[in-house]
């Protein structure tokens, strides 16, 4: 698949002032976005995400490196070329950015007017778009009368009005409640699958990436610390930050006081990484060995329908069965025997607090 966006060693430094030092907001970033994919760019506040968006739509020029969008070198393109390019890249925003004084229909119609569509073509296209995003009945309303989810549907209809090849979603669901978020994500998925539009999602919410994105780019301090297939990145994190993102949802391996409290409950504590080995698989193995068990810590999440996480089980069984269980599961995934006596079995590790427990990627 050809790349519709290609960043090569892109650095963006903002010069310092008398009061502040220079800031490198984007630091030697190289990323390719394949046509037809849904890519999530995730990072906490200050990671450089907004700057990256501004580089992609030509609002900022890179200090060094090249930003190529749909074959246009954004750094050297004329204003006219950039204007043409912006028509091929739709954008949706956290705060929707609708015209408050115009109706839903007029908001969606606006980019078509700018692009010189005839009145008749515009009417037909707006009807089609409002139908597609599910708010045909709101055509005559003003944005202030709409819910957040409905406003974002207007934003989406406007963004895809001129049939762009790329849609940039900048924290597009951050202001929405979970139910509305799920509906908007569903709409974005349809836009990708049915219209073939490549989508770049910029977010600090890991759940968005889990549900929607097939590729992910993890950013920290302007740098890409992890990237690739979404399941790989979250099931086998290469960067401490990625691991933290996952553990924020799945709790990771218990350590410290949490572990001490769990140990007081008796039995053996087994902490198991869930990935290709699902929680159902682990349950089946424990049942087969007739080991009484319960999940006492951890959590799992699904990335594009596949499980990821860490579950800690309290297991009551005899020594032999325990060894067989550890061997059988250990052949397929990471298992830690947290209550093992020192030197016996699989040593208990405090992976949650050990920065060396996960391989760091030098970027
Ligand atoms: P994010 O969107 O991930 O929160 P930003 O791209 O907004 O990150 O910011 C990355 C860093 O660059 C921050 O330290 C921010 O203060 C700095 N920065 C962003 N824009 C400017 C600017 N126009 N001038 C100076 N510093 C900036």
mmCIF file of C-alpha atoms and ligand atoms in Angstrom:
data_model
loop_
_atom_site.group_PDB
_atom_site.id
_atom_site.type_symbol
_atom_site.label_atom_id
_atom_site.label_comp_id
_atom_site.label_asym_id
_atom_site.label_seq_id
_atom_site.Cartn_x
_atom_site.Cartn_y
_atom_site.Cartn_z
ATOM 1 C CA UNK A 1 0.000 0.000 0.000
ATOM 2 C CA UNK A 2 1.374 3.423 -0.888
ATOM 3 C CA UNK A 3 1.920 5.986 1.864
ATOM 4 C CA UNK A 4 -0.483 8.928 1.799
ATOM 5 C CA UNK A 5 1.501 10.655 4.538
ATOM 6 C CA UNK A 6 5.243 10.340 4.857
ATOM 7 C CA UNK A 7 7.269 12.105 7.533
ATOM 8 C CA UNK A 8 11.030 11.772 7.247
ATOM 9 C CA UNK A 9 13.211 12.878 10.171
ATOM 10 C CA UNK A 10 10.851 15.736 10.937
ATOM 11 C CA UNK A 11 11.915 18.155 13.637
ATOM 12 C CA UNK A 12 10.029 21.276 14.673
ATOM 13 C CA UNK A 13 11.718 23.669 17.060
ATOM 14 C CA UNK A 14 10.038 26.828 18.290
ATOM 15 C CA UNK A 15 12.572 29.573 18.996
ATOM 16 C CA UNK A 16 12.931 30.701 22.595
ATOM 17 C CA UNK A 17 12.032 34.137 23.882
ATOM 18 C CA UNK A 18 13.765 36.243 26.499
ATOM 19 C CA UNK A 19 11.685 34.417 29.101
ATOM 20 C CA UNK A 20 11.671 30.861 27.726
ATOM 21 C CA UNK A 21 14.097 28.446 26.127
ATOM 22 C CA UNK A 22 13.581 27.046 22.627
ATOM 23 C CA UNK A 23 11.185 24.064 22.515
ATOM 24 C CA UNK A 24 11.575 21.076 20.255
ATOM 25 C CA UNK A 25 7.936 20.053 19.914
ATOM 26 C CA UNK A 26 8.575 17.332 17.295
ATOM 27 C CA UNK A 27 11.919 15.582 17.407
ATOM 28 C CA UNK A 28 13.232 13.515 14.488
ATOM 29 C CA UNK A 29 9.917 11.831 13.695
ATOM 30 C CA UNK A 30 9.668 9.392 10.785
ATOM 31 C CA UNK A 31 6.225 7.925 10.116
ATOM 32 C CA UNK A 32 4.476 6.499 7.060
ATOM 33 C CA UNK A 33 0.687 6.318 6.948
ATOM 34 C CA UNK A 34 -0.603 3.737 4.469
ATOM 35 C CA UNK A 35 -3.554 4.474 2.226
ATOM 36 C CA UNK A 36 -6.788 3.076 3.669
ATOM 37 C CA UNK A 37 -5.504 2.583 7.216
ATOM 38 C CA UNK A 38 -6.699 4.035 10.519
ATOM 39 C CA UNK A 39 -3.677 5.294 12.430
ATOM 40 C CA UNK A 40 -3.736 6.467 16.032
ATOM 41 C CA UNK A 41 -1.175 8.981 17.244
ATOM 42 C CA UNK A 42 -1.259 8.754 21.006
ATOM 43 C CA UNK A 43 0.592 10.645 23.709
ATOM 44 C CA UNK A 44 -0.003 12.717 26.804
ATOM 45 C CA UNK A 45 -0.335 16.486 26.732
ATOM 46 C CA UNK A 46 2.874 18.111 25.484
ATOM 47 C CA UNK A 47 3.920 15.073 23.423
ATOM 48 C CA UNK A 48 3.855 17.110 20.212
ATOM 49 C CA UNK A 49 0.572 15.853 18.723
ATOM 50 C CA UNK A 50 -0.951 19.255 17.895
ATOM 51 C CA UNK A 51 2.277 20.415 16.336
ATOM 52 C CA UNK A 52 2.289 17.287 14.207
ATOM 53 C CA UNK A 53 -1.260 18.033 13.014
ATOM 54 C CA UNK A 54 -0.243 21.595 12.122
ATOM 55 C CA UNK A 55 2.714 20.223 10.166
ATOM 56 C CA UNK A 56 0.422 17.812 8.318
ATOM 57 C CA UNK A 57 -1.983 20.495 7.168
ATOM 58 C CA UNK A 58 0.769 22.963 6.330
ATOM 59 C CA UNK A 59 0.033 25.446 9.110
ATOM 60 C CA UNK A 60 3.606 24.965 10.338
ATOM 61 C CA UNK A 61 6.784 24.338 8.388
ATOM 62 C CA UNK A 62 9.265 21.738 9.660
ATOM 63 C CA UNK A 63 12.599 23.069 10.987
ATOM 64 C CA UNK A 64 14.222 20.086 9.297
ATOM 65 C CA UNK A 65 13.144 16.886 7.553
ATOM 66 C CA UNK A 66 10.292 16.468 5.073
ATOM 67 C CA UNK A 67 6.517 16.265 5.453
ATOM 68 C CA UNK A 68 4.849 14.743 2.410
ATOM 69 C CA UNK A 69 1.049 14.587 2.249
ATOM 70 C CA UNK A 70 -0.616 13.008 -0.818
ATOM 71 C CA UNK A 71 2.617 13.484 -2.723
ATOM 72 C CA UNK A 72 2.941 17.193 -1.848
ATOM 73 C CA UNK A 73 6.060 18.321 -0.001
ATOM 74 C CA UNK A 74 4.332 20.549 2.558
ATOM 75 C CA UNK A 75 7.571 22.302 3.527
ATOM 76 C CA UNK A 76 8.236 23.687 0.067
ATOM 77 C CA UNK A 77 4.718 23.946 -1.429
ATOM 78 C CA UNK A 78 3.246 27.303 -2.489
ATOM 79 C CA UNK A 79 0.219 28.695 -0.628
ATOM 80 C CA UNK A 80 -1.927 27.814 -3.668
ATOM 81 C CA UNK A 81 -0.764 24.187 -3.623
ATOM 82 C CA UNK A 82 -1.372 24.001 0.126
ATOM 83 C CA UNK A 83 -4.908 25.353 -0.331
ATOM 84 C CA UNK A 84 -5.566 22.621 -2.908
ATOM 85 C CA UNK A 85 -4.112 20.037 -0.533
ATOM 86 C CA UNK A 86 -6.323 21.159 2.372
ATOM 87 C CA UNK A 87 -9.364 20.365 0.204
ATOM 88 C CA UNK A 88 -8.118 16.774 0.037
ATOM 89 C CA UNK A 89 -7.586 16.501 3.808
ATOM 90 C CA UNK A 90 -10.668 16.805 6.048
ATOM 91 C CA UNK A 91 -10.397 17.743 9.712
ATOM 92 C CA UNK A 92 -12.573 17.240 12.772
ATOM 93 C CA UNK A 93 -11.919 18.809 16.154
ATOM 94 C CA UNK A 94 -12.619 18.348 19.853
ATOM 95 C CA UNK A 95 -14.713 21.551 19.989
ATOM 96 C CA UNK A 96 -16.421 20.808 16.632
ATOM 97 C CA UNK A 97 -15.605 24.329 15.213
ATOM 98 C CA UNK A 98 -19.068 24.823 13.699
ATOM 99 C CA UNK A 99 -20.501 28.186 12.619
ATOM 100 C CA UNK A 100 -22.960 28.963 15.409
ATOM 101 C CA UNK A 101 -24.946 31.404 13.282
ATOM 102 C CA UNK A 102 -25.523 28.938 10.435
ATOM 103 C CA UNK A 103 -27.835 25.972 10.250
ATOM 104 C CA UNK A 104 -26.594 22.406 10.089
ATOM 105 C CA UNK A 105 -27.234 22.423 6.338
ATOM 106 C CA UNK A 106 -25.268 25.657 5.855
ATOM 107 C CA UNK A 107 -22.365 24.352 7.938
ATOM 108 C CA UNK A 108 -22.047 21.226 5.826
ATOM 109 C CA UNK A 109 -22.589 23.193 2.620
ATOM 110 C CA UNK A 110 -19.788 25.659 3.371
ATOM 111 C CA UNK A 111 -16.784 23.684 2.005
ATOM 112 C CA UNK A 112 -18.805 22.845 -1.131
ATOM 113 C CA UNK A 113 -19.448 26.550 -1.724
ATOM 114 C CA UNK A 114 -15.757 27.299 -1.283
ATOM 115 C CA UNK A 115 -14.966 24.539 -3.781
ATOM 116 C CA UNK A 116 -17.365 26.106 -6.302
ATOM 117 C CA UNK A 117 -20.122 23.464 -6.419
ATOM 118 C CA UNK A 118 -23.429 24.572 -8.005
ATOM 119 C CA UNK A 119 -26.472 25.102 -5.772
ATOM 120 C CA UNK A 120 -28.169 21.997 -7.129
ATOM 121 C CA UNK A 121 -25.100 19.811 -6.594
ATOM 122 C CA UNK A 122 -24.662 21.220 -3.107
ATOM 123 C CA UNK A 123 -28.238 20.429 -2.085
ATOM 124 C CA UNK A 124 -27.964 16.885 -3.336
ATOM 125 C CA UNK A 125 -24.586 16.348 -1.657
ATOM 126 C CA UNK A 126 -25.644 17.832 1.709
ATOM 127 C CA UNK A 127 -28.761 15.615 1.765
ATOM 128 C CA UNK A 128 -26.584 12.590 1.075
ATOM 129 C CA UNK A 129 -24.057 13.547 3.792
ATOM 130 C CA UNK A 130 -26.639 14.284 6.487
ATOM 131 C CA UNK A 131 -28.256 10.974 5.722
ATOM 132 C CA UNK A 132 -24.903 9.177 5.941
ATOM 133 C CA UNK A 133 -24.051 10.643 9.372
ATOM 134 C CA UNK A 134 -27.606 10.082 10.634
ATOM 135 C CA UNK A 135 -28.860 13.633 11.253
ATOM 136 C CA UNK A 136 -31.044 14.282 8.193
ATOM 137 C CA UNK A 137 -33.810 15.488 10.528
ATOM 138 C CA UNK A 138 -31.580 18.249 11.954
ATOM 139 C CA UNK A 139 -30.819 20.028 8.666
ATOM 140 C CA UNK A 140 -32.628 23.225 9.626
ATOM 141 C CA UNK A 141 -31.408 23.402 13.246
ATOM 142 C CA UNK A 142 -28.664 25.616 14.654
ATOM 143 C CA UNK A 143 -25.679 23.958 16.356
ATOM 144 C CA UNK A 144 -26.619 25.241 19.835
ATOM 145 C CA UNK A 145 -29.750 23.067 19.734
ATOM 146 C CA UNK A 146 -27.709 19.901 19.124
ATOM 147 C CA UNK A 147 -26.061 17.451 21.529
ATOM 148 C CA UNK A 148 -22.283 16.992 21.463
ATOM 149 C CA UNK A 149 -22.596 13.816 19.436
ATOM 150 C CA UNK A 150 -24.883 15.490 16.901
ATOM 151 C CA UNK A 151 -22.483 18.438 16.607
ATOM 152 C CA UNK A 152 -19.626 16.065 15.897
ATOM 153 C CA UNK A 153 -21.755 14.364 13.212
ATOM 154 C CA UNK A 154 -22.156 17.770 11.566
ATOM 155 C CA UNK A 155 -18.395 18.267 11.880
ATOM 156 C CA UNK A 156 -17.795 14.900 10.242
ATOM 157 C CA UNK A 157 -20.284 15.565 7.417
ATOM 158 C CA UNK A 158 -18.565 18.893 6.735
ATOM 159 C CA UNK A 159 -15.095 17.292 6.861
ATOM 160 C CA UNK A 160 -15.934 14.622 4.281
ATOM 161 C CA UNK A 161 -18.135 16.861 2.076
ATOM 162 C CA UNK A 162 -15.584 17.314 -0.698
ATOM 163 C CA UNK A 163 -14.566 13.653 -0.658
ATOM 164 C CA UNK A 164 -11.148 14.020 0.955
ATOM 165 C CA UNK A 165 -8.581 11.253 0.815
ATOM 166 C CA UNK A 166 -7.473 11.746 4.421
ATOM 167 C CA UNK A 167 -9.434 12.631 7.546
ATOM 168 C CA UNK A 168 -7.523 14.067 10.527
ATOM 169 C CA UNK A 169 -9.418 13.619 13.801
ATOM 170 C CA UNK A 170 -7.843 15.838 16.449
ATOM 171 C CA UNK A 171 -9.126 14.705 19.883
ATOM 172 C CA UNK A 172 -12.484 14.395 18.116
ATOM 173 C CA UNK A 173 -14.188 12.399 20.861
ATOM 174 C CA UNK A 174 -12.498 13.935 23.911
ATOM 175 C CA UNK A 175 -15.530 16.104 24.727
ATOM 176 C CA UNK A 176 -18.068 13.284 24.346
ATOM 177 C CA UNK A 177 -19.522 10.794 26.822
ATOM 178 C CA UNK A 178 -18.652 7.076 26.380
ATOM 179 C CA UNK A 179 -21.889 6.095 24.592
ATOM 180 C CA UNK A 180 -21.628 8.994 22.116
ATOM 181 C CA UNK A 181 -17.929 8.287 21.670
ATOM 182 C CA UNK A 182 -18.757 4.709 20.674
ATOM 183 C CA UNK A 183 -21.273 5.981 18.091
ATOM 184 C CA UNK A 184 -18.808 8.470 16.611
ATOM 185 C CA UNK A 185 -16.087 5.789 16.461
ATOM 186 C CA UNK A 186 -18.540 3.563 14.630
ATOM 187 C CA UNK A 187 -19.190 6.328 12.125
ATOM 188 C CA UNK A 188 -15.439 6.854 11.616
ATOM 189 C CA UNK A 189 -15.042 3.118 11.007
ATOM 190 C CA UNK A 190 -17.763 3.259 8.325
ATOM 191 C CA UNK A 191 -16.092 6.256 6.705
ATOM 192 C CA UNK A 192 -12.887 4.278 6.503
ATOM 193 C CA UNK A 193 -14.425 0.998 5.322
ATOM 194 C CA UNK A 194 -17.165 2.287 3.020
ATOM 195 C CA UNK A 195 -15.548 5.408 1.611
ATOM 196 C CA UNK A 196 -11.929 4.211 1.749
ATOM 197 C CA UNK A 197 -10.768 7.378 3.513
ATOM 198 C CA UNK A 198 -7.487 7.093 5.436
ATOM 199 C CA UNK A 199 -8.006 8.299 9.006
ATOM 200 C CA UNK A 200 -5.400 9.745 11.362
ATOM 201 C CA UNK A 201 -6.653 9.917 14.940
ATOM 202 C CA UNK A 202 -4.815 12.165 17.383
ATOM 203 C CA UNK A 203 -5.707 11.336 20.970
ATOM 204 C CA UNK A 204 -4.584 10.905 24.553
ATOM 205 C CA UNK A 205 -7.267 8.218 25.122
ATOM 206 C CA UNK A 206 -5.942 4.702 24.756
ATOM 207 C CA UNK A 207 -9.445 3.227 24.472
ATOM 208 C CA UNK A 208 -9.981 5.098 21.203
ATOM 209 C CA UNK A 209 -6.878 3.547 19.710
ATOM 210 C CA UNK A 210 -7.841 0.104 21.000
ATOM 211 C CA UNK A 211 -11.259 0.221 19.414
ATOM 212 C CA UNK A 212 -10.505 1.958 16.165
ATOM 213 C CA UNK A 213 -6.926 1.931 14.970
ATOM 214 C CA UNK A 214 -5.021 -0.737 13.079
ATOM 215 C CA UNK A 215 -1.737 1.167 13.333
ATOM 216 C CA UNK A 216 -0.439 3.198 16.259
ATOM 217 C CA UNK A 217 2.308 5.755 16.842
ATOM 218 C CA UNK A 218 3.169 6.394 20.502
ATOM 219 C CA UNK A 219 4.696 9.827 21.154
ATOM 220 C CA UNK A 220 6.551 11.224 24.138
ATOM 221 C CA UNK A 221 8.425 14.516 24.335
ATOM 222 C CA UNK A 222 8.189 15.012 20.587
ATOM 223 C CA UNK A 223 9.649 11.613 19.765
ATOM 224 C CA UNK A 224 8.101 8.383 18.509
ATOM 225 C CA UNK A 225 8.825 5.817 21.229
ATOM 226 C CA UNK A 226 6.831 2.938 19.760
ATOM 227 C CA UNK A 227 4.916 2.328 16.532
ATOM 228 C CA UNK A 228 3.447 -0.365 14.328
ATOM 229 C CA UNK A 229 0.519 -2.766 14.241
ATOM 230 C CA UNK A 230 -1.826 -1.781 17.109
ATOM 231 C CA UNK A 231 -2.094 -5.283 18.560
ATOM 232 C CA UNK A 232 1.686 -5.779 18.541
ATOM 233 C CA UNK A 233 2.355 -2.401 20.128
ATOM 234 C CA UNK A 234 -0.035 -3.016 23.033
ATOM 235 C CA UNK A 235 0.457 -6.776 23.458
ATOM 236 C CA UNK A 236 4.254 -6.503 23.354
ATOM 237 C CA UNK A 237 5.121 -2.908 24.308
ATOM 238 C CA UNK A 238 8.639 -1.769 23.469
ATOM 239 C CA UNK A 239 8.507 1.491 25.396
ATOM 240 C CA UNK A 240 7.850 2.172 29.060
ATOM 241 C CA UNK A 241 5.177 4.685 28.064
ATOM 242 C CA UNK A 242 3.269 2.123 25.993
ATOM 243 C CA UNK A 243 3.371 -0.283 28.910
ATOM 244 C CA UNK A 244 1.999 2.443 31.167
ATOM 245 C CA UNK A 245 -0.819 3.131 28.718
ATOM 246 C CA UNK A 246 -1.738 -0.544 28.762
ATOM 247 C CA UNK A 247 -1.409 -0.866 32.541
ATOM 248 C CA UNK A 248 -3.652 2.132 33.056
ATOM 249 C CA UNK A 249 -6.397 -0.083 31.649
ATOM 250 C CA UNK A 250 -5.246 -3.514 32.780
ATOM 251 C CA UNK A 251 -3.563 -2.720 36.146
ATOM 252 C CA UNK A 252 -0.501 -4.867 35.370
ATOM 253 C CA UNK A 253 1.213 -7.135 37.903
ATOM 254 C CA UNK A 254 0.422 -6.423 41.577
ATOM 255 C CA UNK A 255 3.352 -5.160 43.606
ATOM 256 C CA UNK A 256 4.096 -3.548 46.975
ATOM 257 C CA UNK A 257 1.187 -3.205 49.376
ATOM 258 C CA UNK A 258 -1.321 -4.522 46.850
ATOM 259 C CA UNK A 259 0.658 -7.744 46.585
ATOM 260 C CA UNK A 260 1.104 -8.012 50.361
ATOM 261 C CA UNK A 261 -2.646 -7.668 50.854
ATOM 262 C CA UNK A 262 -3.343 -10.291 48.193
ATOM 263 C CA UNK A 263 -0.820 -12.687 49.764
ATOM 264 C CA UNK A 264 -2.730 -12.532 53.040
ATOM 265 C CA UNK A 265 -5.669 -14.171 51.286
ATOM 266 C CA UNK A 266 -3.781 -17.493 50.978
ATOM 267 C CA UNK A 267 -3.372 -19.842 48.004
ATOM 268 C CA UNK A 268 -0.839 -19.356 45.231
ATOM 269 C CA UNK A 269 -0.800 -16.150 43.183
ATOM 270 C CA UNK A 270 -0.172 -16.558 39.465
ATOM 271 C CA UNK A 271 0.066 -13.490 37.281
ATOM 272 C CA UNK A 272 -0.485 -14.299 33.608
ATOM 273 C CA UNK A 273 -0.101 -12.137 30.514
ATOM 274 C CA UNK A 274 -3.196 -12.398 28.381
ATOM 275 C CA UNK A 275 -2.631 -11.978 24.651
ATOM 276 C CA UNK A 276 -2.967 -14.786 22.139
ATOM 277 C CA UNK A 277 -3.602 -16.915 25.230
ATOM 278 C CA UNK A 278 -7.017 -15.631 26.267
ATOM 279 C CA UNK A 279 -8.640 -15.579 29.697
ATOM 280 C CA UNK A 280 -10.889 -18.424 28.451
ATOM 281 C CA UNK A 281 -7.782 -20.507 27.618
ATOM 282 C CA UNK A 282 -6.344 -19.946 31.110
ATOM 283 C CA UNK A 283 -9.690 -20.826 32.711
ATOM 284 C CA UNK A 284 -9.808 -24.047 30.700
ATOM 285 C CA UNK A 285 -6.278 -25.050 31.766
ATOM 286 C CA UNK A 286 -6.987 -24.384 35.457
ATOM 287 C CA UNK A 287 -10.238 -26.338 35.263
ATOM 288 C CA UNK A 288 -8.531 -29.254 33.533
ATOM 289 C CA UNK A 289 -6.008 -29.432 36.389
ATOM 290 C CA UNK A 290 -8.910 -29.214 38.855
ATOM 291 C CA UNK A 291 -7.426 -26.124 40.461
ATOM 292 C CA UNK A 292 -9.902 -23.970 42.362
ATOM 293 C CA UNK A 293 -9.213 -20.417 41.245
ATOM 294 C CA UNK A 294 -10.403 -16.831 41.098
ATOM 295 C CA UNK A 295 -9.151 -13.677 39.420
ATOM 296 C CA UNK A 296 -8.051 -11.332 42.211
ATOM 297 C CA UNK A 297 -6.267 -8.537 40.337
ATOM 298 C CA UNK A 298 -5.726 -7.115 36.863
ATOM 299 C CA UNK A 299 -7.841 -6.494 33.837
ATOM 300 C CA UNK A 300 -8.093 -7.086 30.144
ATOM 301 C CA UNK A 301 -8.976 -4.897 27.224
ATOM 302 C CA UNK A 302 -9.641 -5.716 23.609
ATOM 303 C CA UNK A 303 -7.602 -4.312 20.745
ATOM 304 C CA UNK A 304 -9.588 -4.740 17.549
ATOM 305 C CA UNK A 305 -11.385 -7.665 19.141
ATOM 306 C CA UNK A 306 -8.279 -9.428 20.522
ATOM 307 C CA UNK A 307 -7.576 -9.624 24.269
ATOM 308 C CA UNK A 308 -4.624 -7.905 25.961
ATOM 309 C CA UNK A 309 -3.899 -7.598 29.646
ATOM 310 C CA UNK A 310 -2.581 -9.220 32.785
ATOM 311 C CA UNK A 311 -4.692 -11.287 35.168
ATOM 312 C CA UNK A 312 -3.602 -12.444 38.602
ATOM 313 C CA UNK A 313 -5.290 -15.616 39.814
ATOM 314 C CA UNK A 314 -5.474 -17.023 43.320
ATOM 315 C CA UNK A 315 -5.092 -20.758 42.824
ATOM 316 C CA UNK A 316 -5.686 -23.524 45.370
ATOM 317 C CA UNK A 317 -4.064 -26.782 44.370
ATOM 318 C CA UNK A 318 -1.258 -29.174 45.311
ATOM 319 C CA UNK A 319 2.416 -28.664 44.432
ATOM 320 C CA UNK A 320 2.480 -31.103 41.483
ATOM 321 C CA UNK A 321 -0.577 -29.691 39.781
ATOM 322 C CA UNK A 322 0.753 -26.177 40.315
ATOM 323 C CA UNK A 323 3.995 -27.055 38.564
ATOM 324 C CA UNK A 324 2.144 -28.611 35.647
ATOM 325 C CA UNK A 325 -0.072 -25.539 35.359
ATOM 326 C CA UNK A 326 2.928 -23.196 35.391
ATOM 327 C CA UNK A 327 4.719 -25.306 32.771
ATOM 328 C CA UNK A 328 1.718 -25.568 30.486
ATOM 329 C CA UNK A 329 0.844 -21.886 30.584
ATOM 330 C CA UNK A 330 4.527 -20.856 30.604
ATOM 331 C CA UNK A 331 5.006 -22.525 27.229
ATOM 332 C CA UNK A 332 2.478 -20.169 25.710
ATOM 333 C CA UNK A 333 2.732 -16.882 27.583
ATOM 334 C CA UNK A 334 4.468 -15.049 30.422
ATOM 335 C CA UNK A 335 3.467 -16.420 33.837
ATOM 336 C CA UNK A 336 4.792 -15.203 37.199
ATOM 337 C CA UNK A 337 4.421 -17.228 40.373
ATOM 338 C CA UNK A 338 4.154 -14.320 42.799
ATOM 339 C CA UNK A 339 4.006 -16.442 45.945
ATOM 340 C CA UNK A 340 6.938 -18.706 45.000
ATOM 341 C CA UNK A 341 9.588 -19.128 47.712
ATOM 342 C CA UNK A 342 12.812 -17.318 46.766
ATOM 343 C CA UNK A 343 14.722 -19.297 44.182
ATOM 344 C CA UNK A 344 11.868 -21.732 43.473
ATOM 345 C CA UNK A 345 9.696 -21.866 40.369
ATOM 346 C CA UNK A 346 9.219 -18.684 38.400
ATOM 347 C CA UNK A 347 10.567 -15.839 40.506
ATOM 348 C CA UNK A 348 8.142 -13.142 41.496
ATOM 349 C CA UNK A 349 8.934 -9.952 39.649
ATOM 350 C CA UNK A 350 7.859 -6.471 40.392
ATOM 351 C CA UNK A 351 7.389 -5.659 36.723
ATOM 352 C CA UNK A 352 5.059 -2.814 37.545
ATOM 353 C CA UNK A 353 7.843 -0.737 39.053
ATOM 354 C CA UNK A 354 10.860 -2.064 37.271
ATOM 355 C CA UNK A 355 11.836 0.187 34.364
ATOM 356 C CA UNK A 356 14.169 -2.481 33.002
ATOM 357 C CA UNK A 357 11.388 -5.049 32.790
ATOM 358 C CA UNK A 358 10.416 -3.921 29.316
ATOM 359 C CA UNK A 359 12.796 -3.399 26.506
ATOM 360 C CA UNK A 360 13.189 0.271 25.652
ATOM 361 C CA UNK A 361 13.325 1.321 22.050
ATOM 362 C CA UNK A 362 15.987 3.807 21.134
ATOM 363 C CA UNK A 363 14.308 6.172 18.722
HETATM 364 P P1 LIG B 1 0.278 18.019 22.465
HETATM 365 O O1 LIG B 1 -0.664 18.378 21.381
HETATM 366 O O2 LIG B 1 0.717 16.591 22.405
HETATM 367 O O3 LIG B 1 -0.203 18.395 23.818
HETATM 368 P P2 LIG B 1 1.914 20.209 21.472
HETATM 369 O O4 LIG B 1 2.286 19.923 20.067
HETATM 370 O O5 LIG B 1 0.802 21.169 21.718
HETATM 371 O O6 LIG B 1 1.645 18.836 22.245
HETATM 372 O O7 LIG B 1 3.175 20.767 22.259
HETATM 373 C C1 LIG B 1 4.445 20.138 22.285
HETATM 374 C C2 LIG B 1 5.430 21.083 22.939
HETATM 375 O O8 LIG B 1 5.689 22.187 22.080
HETATM 376 C C3 LIG B 1 4.953 21.667 24.246
HETATM 377 O O9 LIG B 1 6.065 21.775 25.103
HETATM 378 C C4 LIG B 1 4.456 23.042 23.852
HETATM 379 O O10 LIG B 1 4.577 23.957 24.910
HETATM 380 C C5 LIG B 1 5.395 23.416 22.709
HETATM 381 N N1 LIG B 1 4.763 24.305 21.711
HETATM 382 C C6 LIG B 1 3.716 24.008 20.928
HETATM 383 N N2 LIG B 1 3.413 25.054 20.106
HETATM 384 C C7 LIG B 1 4.300 26.034 20.403
HETATM 385 C C8 LIG B 1 4.528 27.376 19.903
HETATM 386 N N3 LIG B 1 3.776 27.896 18.930
HETATM 387 N N4 LIG B 1 5.538 28.078 20.442
HETATM 388 C C9 LIG B 1 6.318 27.553 21.411
HETATM 389 N N5 LIG B 1 6.167 26.308 21.918
HETATM 390 C C10 LIG B 1 5.179 25.558 21.429
#
